[in-house]
Short mmCIF file of C-alpha atoms in Angstrom, two decimals:
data_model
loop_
_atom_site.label_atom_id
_atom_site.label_comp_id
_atom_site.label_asym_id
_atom_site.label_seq_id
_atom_site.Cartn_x
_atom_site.Cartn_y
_atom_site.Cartn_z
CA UNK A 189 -19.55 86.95 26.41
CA UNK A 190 -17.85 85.35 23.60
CA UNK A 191 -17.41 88.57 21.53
CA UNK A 192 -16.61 87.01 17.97
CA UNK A 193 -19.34 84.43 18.78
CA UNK A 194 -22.50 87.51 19.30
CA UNK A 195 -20.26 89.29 16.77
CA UNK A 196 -20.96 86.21 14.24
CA UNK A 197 -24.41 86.10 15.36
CA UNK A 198 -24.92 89.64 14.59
CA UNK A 199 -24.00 89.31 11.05
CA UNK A 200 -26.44 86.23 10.77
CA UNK A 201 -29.48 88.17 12.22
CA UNK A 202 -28.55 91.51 9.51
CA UNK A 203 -28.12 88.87 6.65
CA UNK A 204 -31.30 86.99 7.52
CA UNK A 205 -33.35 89.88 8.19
CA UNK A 206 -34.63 88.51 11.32
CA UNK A 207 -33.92 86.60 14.54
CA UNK A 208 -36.02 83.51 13.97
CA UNK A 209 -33.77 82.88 10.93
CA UNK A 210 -30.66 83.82 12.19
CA UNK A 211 -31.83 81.43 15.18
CA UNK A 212 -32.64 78.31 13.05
CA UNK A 213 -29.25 78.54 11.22
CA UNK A 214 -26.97 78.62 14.44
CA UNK A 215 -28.83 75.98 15.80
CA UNK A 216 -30.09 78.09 19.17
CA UNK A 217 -33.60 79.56 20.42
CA UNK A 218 -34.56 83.70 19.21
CA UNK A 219 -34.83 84.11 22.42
CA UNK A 220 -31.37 83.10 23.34
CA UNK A 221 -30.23 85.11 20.20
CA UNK A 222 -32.34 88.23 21.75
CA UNK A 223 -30.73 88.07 25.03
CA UNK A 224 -26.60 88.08 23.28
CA UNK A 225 -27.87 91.13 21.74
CA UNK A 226 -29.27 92.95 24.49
CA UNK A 227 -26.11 92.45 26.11
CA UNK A 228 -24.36 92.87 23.33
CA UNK A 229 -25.93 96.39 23.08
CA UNK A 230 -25.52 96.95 27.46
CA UNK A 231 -21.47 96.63 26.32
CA UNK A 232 -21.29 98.92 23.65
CA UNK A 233 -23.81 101.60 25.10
CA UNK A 234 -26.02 101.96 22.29
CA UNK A 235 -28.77 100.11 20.32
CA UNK A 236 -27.77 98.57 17.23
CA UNK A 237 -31.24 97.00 15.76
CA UNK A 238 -34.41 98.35 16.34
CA UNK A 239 -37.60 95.99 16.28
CA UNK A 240 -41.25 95.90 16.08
CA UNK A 241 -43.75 93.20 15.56
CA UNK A 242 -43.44 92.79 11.82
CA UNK A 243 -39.83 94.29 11.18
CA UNK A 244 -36.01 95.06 12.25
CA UNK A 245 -33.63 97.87 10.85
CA UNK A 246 -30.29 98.87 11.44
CA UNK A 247 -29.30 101.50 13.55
CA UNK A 248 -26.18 103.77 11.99
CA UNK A 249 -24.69 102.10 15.08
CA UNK A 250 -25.59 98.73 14.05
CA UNK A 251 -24.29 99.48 10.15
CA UNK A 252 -21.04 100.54 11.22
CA UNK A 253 -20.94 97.40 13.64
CA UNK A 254 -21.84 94.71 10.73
CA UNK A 255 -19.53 96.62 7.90
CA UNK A 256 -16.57 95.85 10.47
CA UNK A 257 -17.87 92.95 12.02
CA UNK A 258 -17.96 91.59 8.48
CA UNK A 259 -14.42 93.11 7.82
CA UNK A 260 -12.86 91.38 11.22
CA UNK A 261 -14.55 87.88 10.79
CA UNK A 262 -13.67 87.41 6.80
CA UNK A 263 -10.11 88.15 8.51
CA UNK A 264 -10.63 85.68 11.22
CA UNK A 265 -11.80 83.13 8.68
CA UNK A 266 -8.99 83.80 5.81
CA UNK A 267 -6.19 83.38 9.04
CA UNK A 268 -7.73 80.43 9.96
CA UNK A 269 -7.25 78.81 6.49
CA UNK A 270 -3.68 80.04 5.90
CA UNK A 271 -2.58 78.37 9.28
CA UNK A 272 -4.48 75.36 8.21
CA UNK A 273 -2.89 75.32 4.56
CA UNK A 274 0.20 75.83 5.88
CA UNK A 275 0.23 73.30 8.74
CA UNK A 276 -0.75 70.79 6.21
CA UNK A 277 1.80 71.65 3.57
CA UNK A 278 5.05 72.39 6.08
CA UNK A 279 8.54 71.57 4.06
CA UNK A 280 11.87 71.74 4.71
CA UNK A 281 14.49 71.02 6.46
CA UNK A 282 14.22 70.18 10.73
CA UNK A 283 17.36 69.58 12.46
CA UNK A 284 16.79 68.57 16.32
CA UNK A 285 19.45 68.00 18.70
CA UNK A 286 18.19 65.74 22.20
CA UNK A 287 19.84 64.11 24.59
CA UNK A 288 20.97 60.24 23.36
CA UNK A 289 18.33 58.20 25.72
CA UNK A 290 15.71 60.59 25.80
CA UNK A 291 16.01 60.87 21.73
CA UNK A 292 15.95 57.20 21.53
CA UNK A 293 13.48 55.87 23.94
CA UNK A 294 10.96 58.99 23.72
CA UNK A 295 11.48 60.70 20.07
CA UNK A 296 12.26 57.98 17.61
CA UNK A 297 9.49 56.29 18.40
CA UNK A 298 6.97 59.63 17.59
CA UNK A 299 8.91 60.34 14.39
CA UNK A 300 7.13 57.87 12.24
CA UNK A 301 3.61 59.54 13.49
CA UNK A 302 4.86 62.83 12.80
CA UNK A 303 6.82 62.26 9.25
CA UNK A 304 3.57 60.61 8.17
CA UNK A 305 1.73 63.88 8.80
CA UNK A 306 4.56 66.47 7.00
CA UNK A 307 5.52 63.80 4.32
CA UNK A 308 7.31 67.36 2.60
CA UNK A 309 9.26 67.64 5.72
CA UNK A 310 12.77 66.18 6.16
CA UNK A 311 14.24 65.55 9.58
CA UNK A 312 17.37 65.35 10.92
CA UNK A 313 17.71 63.98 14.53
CA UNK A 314 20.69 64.66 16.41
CA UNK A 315 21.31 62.72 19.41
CA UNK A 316 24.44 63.89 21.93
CA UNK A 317 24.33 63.90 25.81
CA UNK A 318 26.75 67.19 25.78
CA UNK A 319 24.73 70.55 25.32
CA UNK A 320 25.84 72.02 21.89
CA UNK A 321 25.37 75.68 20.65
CA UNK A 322 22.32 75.71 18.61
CA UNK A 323 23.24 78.44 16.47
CA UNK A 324 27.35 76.78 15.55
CA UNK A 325 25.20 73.36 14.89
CA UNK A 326 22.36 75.18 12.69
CA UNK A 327 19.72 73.31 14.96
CA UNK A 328 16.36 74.41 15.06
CA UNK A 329 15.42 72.70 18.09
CA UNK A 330 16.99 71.11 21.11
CA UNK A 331 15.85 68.79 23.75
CA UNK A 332 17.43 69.84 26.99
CA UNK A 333 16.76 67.84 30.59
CA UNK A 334 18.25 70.17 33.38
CA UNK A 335 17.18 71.51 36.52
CA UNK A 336 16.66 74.98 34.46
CA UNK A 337 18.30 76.92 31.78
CA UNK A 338 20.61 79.87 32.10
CA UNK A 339 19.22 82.87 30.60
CA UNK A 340 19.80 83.75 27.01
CA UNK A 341 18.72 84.38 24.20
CA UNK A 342 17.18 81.47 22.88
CA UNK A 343 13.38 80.92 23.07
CA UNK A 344 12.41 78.57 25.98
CA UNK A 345 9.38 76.09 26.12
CA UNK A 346 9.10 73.55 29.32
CA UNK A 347 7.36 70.35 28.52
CA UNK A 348 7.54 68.49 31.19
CA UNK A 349 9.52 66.98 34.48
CA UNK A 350 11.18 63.69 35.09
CA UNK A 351 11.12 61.52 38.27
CA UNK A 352 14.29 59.75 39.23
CA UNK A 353 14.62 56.87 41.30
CA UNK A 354 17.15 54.42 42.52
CA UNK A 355 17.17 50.83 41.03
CA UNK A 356 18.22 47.47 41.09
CA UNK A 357 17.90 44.25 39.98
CA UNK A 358 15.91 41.29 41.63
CA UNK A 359 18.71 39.28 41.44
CA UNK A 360 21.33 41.99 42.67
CA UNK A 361 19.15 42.58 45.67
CA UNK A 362 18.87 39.23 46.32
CA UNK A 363 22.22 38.81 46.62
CA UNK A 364 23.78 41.83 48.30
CA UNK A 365 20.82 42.65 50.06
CA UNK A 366 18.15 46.00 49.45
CA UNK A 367 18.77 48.98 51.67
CA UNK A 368 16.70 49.79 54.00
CA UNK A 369 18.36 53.37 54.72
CA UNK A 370 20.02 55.68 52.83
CA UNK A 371 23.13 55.38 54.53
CA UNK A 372 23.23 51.42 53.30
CA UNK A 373 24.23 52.69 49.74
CA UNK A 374 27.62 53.03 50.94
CA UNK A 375 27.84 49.12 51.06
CA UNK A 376 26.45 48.93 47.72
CA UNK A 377 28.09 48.65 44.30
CA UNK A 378 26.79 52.37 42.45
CA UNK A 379 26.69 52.93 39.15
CA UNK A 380 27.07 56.50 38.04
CA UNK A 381 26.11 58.25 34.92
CA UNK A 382 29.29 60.08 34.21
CA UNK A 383 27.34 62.90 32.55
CA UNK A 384 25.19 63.42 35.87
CA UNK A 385 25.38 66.42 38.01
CA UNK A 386 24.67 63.64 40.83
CA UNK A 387 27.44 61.31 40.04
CA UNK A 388 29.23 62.19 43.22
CA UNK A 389 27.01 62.71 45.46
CA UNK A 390 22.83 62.05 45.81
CA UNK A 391 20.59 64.72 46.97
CA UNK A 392 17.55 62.47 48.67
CA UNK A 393 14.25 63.94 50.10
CA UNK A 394 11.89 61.54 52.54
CA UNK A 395 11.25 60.94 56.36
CA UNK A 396 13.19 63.53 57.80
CA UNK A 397 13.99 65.94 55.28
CA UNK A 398 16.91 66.19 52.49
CA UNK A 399 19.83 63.68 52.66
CA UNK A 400 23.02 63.91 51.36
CA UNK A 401 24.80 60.40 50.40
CA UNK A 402 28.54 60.37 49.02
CA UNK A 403 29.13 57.91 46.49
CA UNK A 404 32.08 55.96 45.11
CA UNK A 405 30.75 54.20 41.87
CA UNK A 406 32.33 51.14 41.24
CA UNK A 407 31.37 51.60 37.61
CA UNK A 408 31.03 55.23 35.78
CA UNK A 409 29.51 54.92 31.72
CA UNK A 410 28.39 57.43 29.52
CA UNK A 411 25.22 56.39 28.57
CA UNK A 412 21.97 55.97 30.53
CA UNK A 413 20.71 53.47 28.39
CA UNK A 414 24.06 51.79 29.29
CA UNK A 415 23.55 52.34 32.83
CA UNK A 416 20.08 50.52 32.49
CA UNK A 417 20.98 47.48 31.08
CA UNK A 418 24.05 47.13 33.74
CA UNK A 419 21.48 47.16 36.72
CA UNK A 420 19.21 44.52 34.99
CA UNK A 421 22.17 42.68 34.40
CA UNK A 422 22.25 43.17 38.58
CA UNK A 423 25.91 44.74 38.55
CA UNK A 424 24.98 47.15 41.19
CA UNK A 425 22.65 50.13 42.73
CA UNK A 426 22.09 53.39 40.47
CA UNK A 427 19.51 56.40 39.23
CA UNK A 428 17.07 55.75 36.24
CA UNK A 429 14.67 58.32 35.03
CA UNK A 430 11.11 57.83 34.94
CA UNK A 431 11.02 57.13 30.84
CA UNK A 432 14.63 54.28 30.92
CA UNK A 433 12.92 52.46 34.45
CA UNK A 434 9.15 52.33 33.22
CA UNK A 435 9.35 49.34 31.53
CA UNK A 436 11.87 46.81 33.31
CA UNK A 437 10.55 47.91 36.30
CA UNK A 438 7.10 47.06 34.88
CA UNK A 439 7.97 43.93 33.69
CA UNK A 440 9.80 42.97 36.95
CA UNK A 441 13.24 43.18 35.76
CA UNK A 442 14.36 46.15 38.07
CA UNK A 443 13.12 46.78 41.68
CA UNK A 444 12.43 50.62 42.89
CA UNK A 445 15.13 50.92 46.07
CA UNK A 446 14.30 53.44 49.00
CA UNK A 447 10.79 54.36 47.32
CA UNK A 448 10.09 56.18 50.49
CA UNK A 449 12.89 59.07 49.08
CA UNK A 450 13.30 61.31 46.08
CA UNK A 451 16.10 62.40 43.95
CA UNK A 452 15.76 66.19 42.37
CA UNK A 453 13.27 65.99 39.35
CA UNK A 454 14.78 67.86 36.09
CA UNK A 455 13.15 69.98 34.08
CA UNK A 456 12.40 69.10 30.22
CA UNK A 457 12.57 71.86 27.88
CA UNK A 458 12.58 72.68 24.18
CA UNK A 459 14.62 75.45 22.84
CA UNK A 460 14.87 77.32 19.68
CA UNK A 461 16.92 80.33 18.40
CA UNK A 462 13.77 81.88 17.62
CA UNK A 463 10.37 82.47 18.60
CA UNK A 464 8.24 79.29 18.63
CA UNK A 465 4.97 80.65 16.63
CA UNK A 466 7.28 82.11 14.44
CA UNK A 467 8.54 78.74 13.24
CA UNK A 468 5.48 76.45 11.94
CA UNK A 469 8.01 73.23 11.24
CA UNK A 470 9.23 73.86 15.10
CA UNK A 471 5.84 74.50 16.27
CA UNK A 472 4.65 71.19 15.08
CA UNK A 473 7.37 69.11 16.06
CA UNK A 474 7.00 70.61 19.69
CA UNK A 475 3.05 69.86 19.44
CA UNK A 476 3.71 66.27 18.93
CA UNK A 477 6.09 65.86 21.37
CA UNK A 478 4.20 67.14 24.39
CA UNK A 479 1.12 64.66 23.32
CA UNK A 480 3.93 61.72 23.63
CA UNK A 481 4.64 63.26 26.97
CA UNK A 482 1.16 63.61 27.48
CA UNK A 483 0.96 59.73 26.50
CA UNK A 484 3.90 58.48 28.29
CA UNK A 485 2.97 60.19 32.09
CA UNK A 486 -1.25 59.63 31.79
#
């Protein structure tokens, strides 16, 4: 039973004087209207309205339930309104901190979509691929991808997972050959991500359980976007998340290597000094970036 629902219907029937009424206004049958009450009335133990053929009155049960029923959804009603005036008239200052690919390929292109519904808000986006301290920094949000988060004190919100898988160019491939094992990567020019807990070494899962490869990039950058455009340009073999490989692989301009195994999957999260709901301007930044998430893996 959808207490504020009966509790709303309740209020209709005393102001209307009668269940037909009542009925015709919230769109349902008197009969349907009859039965919430009767089981609104099996809940609370008592009888609240008492009927005969040509009438209805109030018990003193059923006064003291409509005085606060009335009380509690006026309250219900004036919250709603605040939270809707306020969501509509957030300003301010936002400073976000995310990772440098993940800000770039995932968050930029939200903003506009966002700034156009909080025109009072002003944002500033931080990209850096190093974790900062949130409070030193004065951000009020930050983008993390990690397997998890150390406890703390900050305010945690997961919004997702990446998949990461190994890629190469057509043309690389074509050349050097594509691996049919894990154990062929050794032949292979890697690329590592120098910022990567898996620079050194690749954790794979597939026929026969984990797998543990030891690598010797060739070439080590800093950035993942970086790291994408050297294996399109087919200078070697390296890891891609889901959100960098979408597209060239799409398009045909990388090829998914040992698709039979899996690299770890990291964790997205959004974190904030303090609690979420207590922050509307953080609140509805997070909102719009888990329906871009929502977009990007349906």
């Amino acid at each position: 039973m959808d207490k504020l629902s009966v509790m709303n219907a309740f209020r209709r029937i005393v102001e209307r004087g009668s269940f037909v009424g009542a009925a015709n206004d919230l769109g349902v049958s008197p009969g349907l209207l009859s039965k919430e009450i009767k089981l609104l009335e099996k809940s609370l133990g008592c009888t609240l309205v008492t009927r005969t053929t040509r009438s209805m009155s109030l018990t003193e049960a059923g006064q003291a339930y409509y005085d606060q029923a009335v009380t509690i959804l006026s309250a219900v009603t004036a919250l709603e309104n605040d939270i809707r005036a306020s969501a509509s008239s957030l300003s301010g200052q936002l400073k976000i901190n995310a990772p440098h690919s993940f800000g770039q390929l995932v968050i930029a292109p939200m903003l506009p979509g966002f700034l156009q519904d909080y025109p009072d808000l002003e944002v500033t986006l931080s990209l850096d691929d190093h974790i900062l301290d949130m409070i030193e920094g004065g951000f009020d949000i930050s983008i993390r991808i990690r397997p998890s988060l150390p406890d703390s004190s900050l305010m945690v919100r997961r919004l997702g997972q990446l998949k990461q898988a190994i890629f190469a160019s057509p043309a690389y491939l074509e050349r050097f050959g594509t691996p049919a094992r894990p154990e062929d990567i050794a032949g292979h020019n890697v690329i590592g991500f120098t910022l990567a807990g898996h620079q050194s070494e690749w954790q794979l899962h597939g026929p026969g359980g984990p797998r543990k490869l030891a690598l010797h990039p060739r070439i080590k950058v800093g950035s993942s976007v970086v790291l994408r455009d050297l294996l399109i340009a087919g200078c070697g073999i390296g890891t891609l998340p889901d959100f960098l490989s979408r597209e060239p692989e799409s398009d045909g301009r990388l090829m998914h290597v040992l698709p039979e195994y899996e690299l770890p999957s990291p964790e997205i999260f959004a974190v904030t000094a303090s609690h979420m709901g207590s922050d509307p301007r953080a609140r509805a930044f997070v909102a719009h970036l888990q329906d871009a998430l929502n977009d990007l893996y349906s």
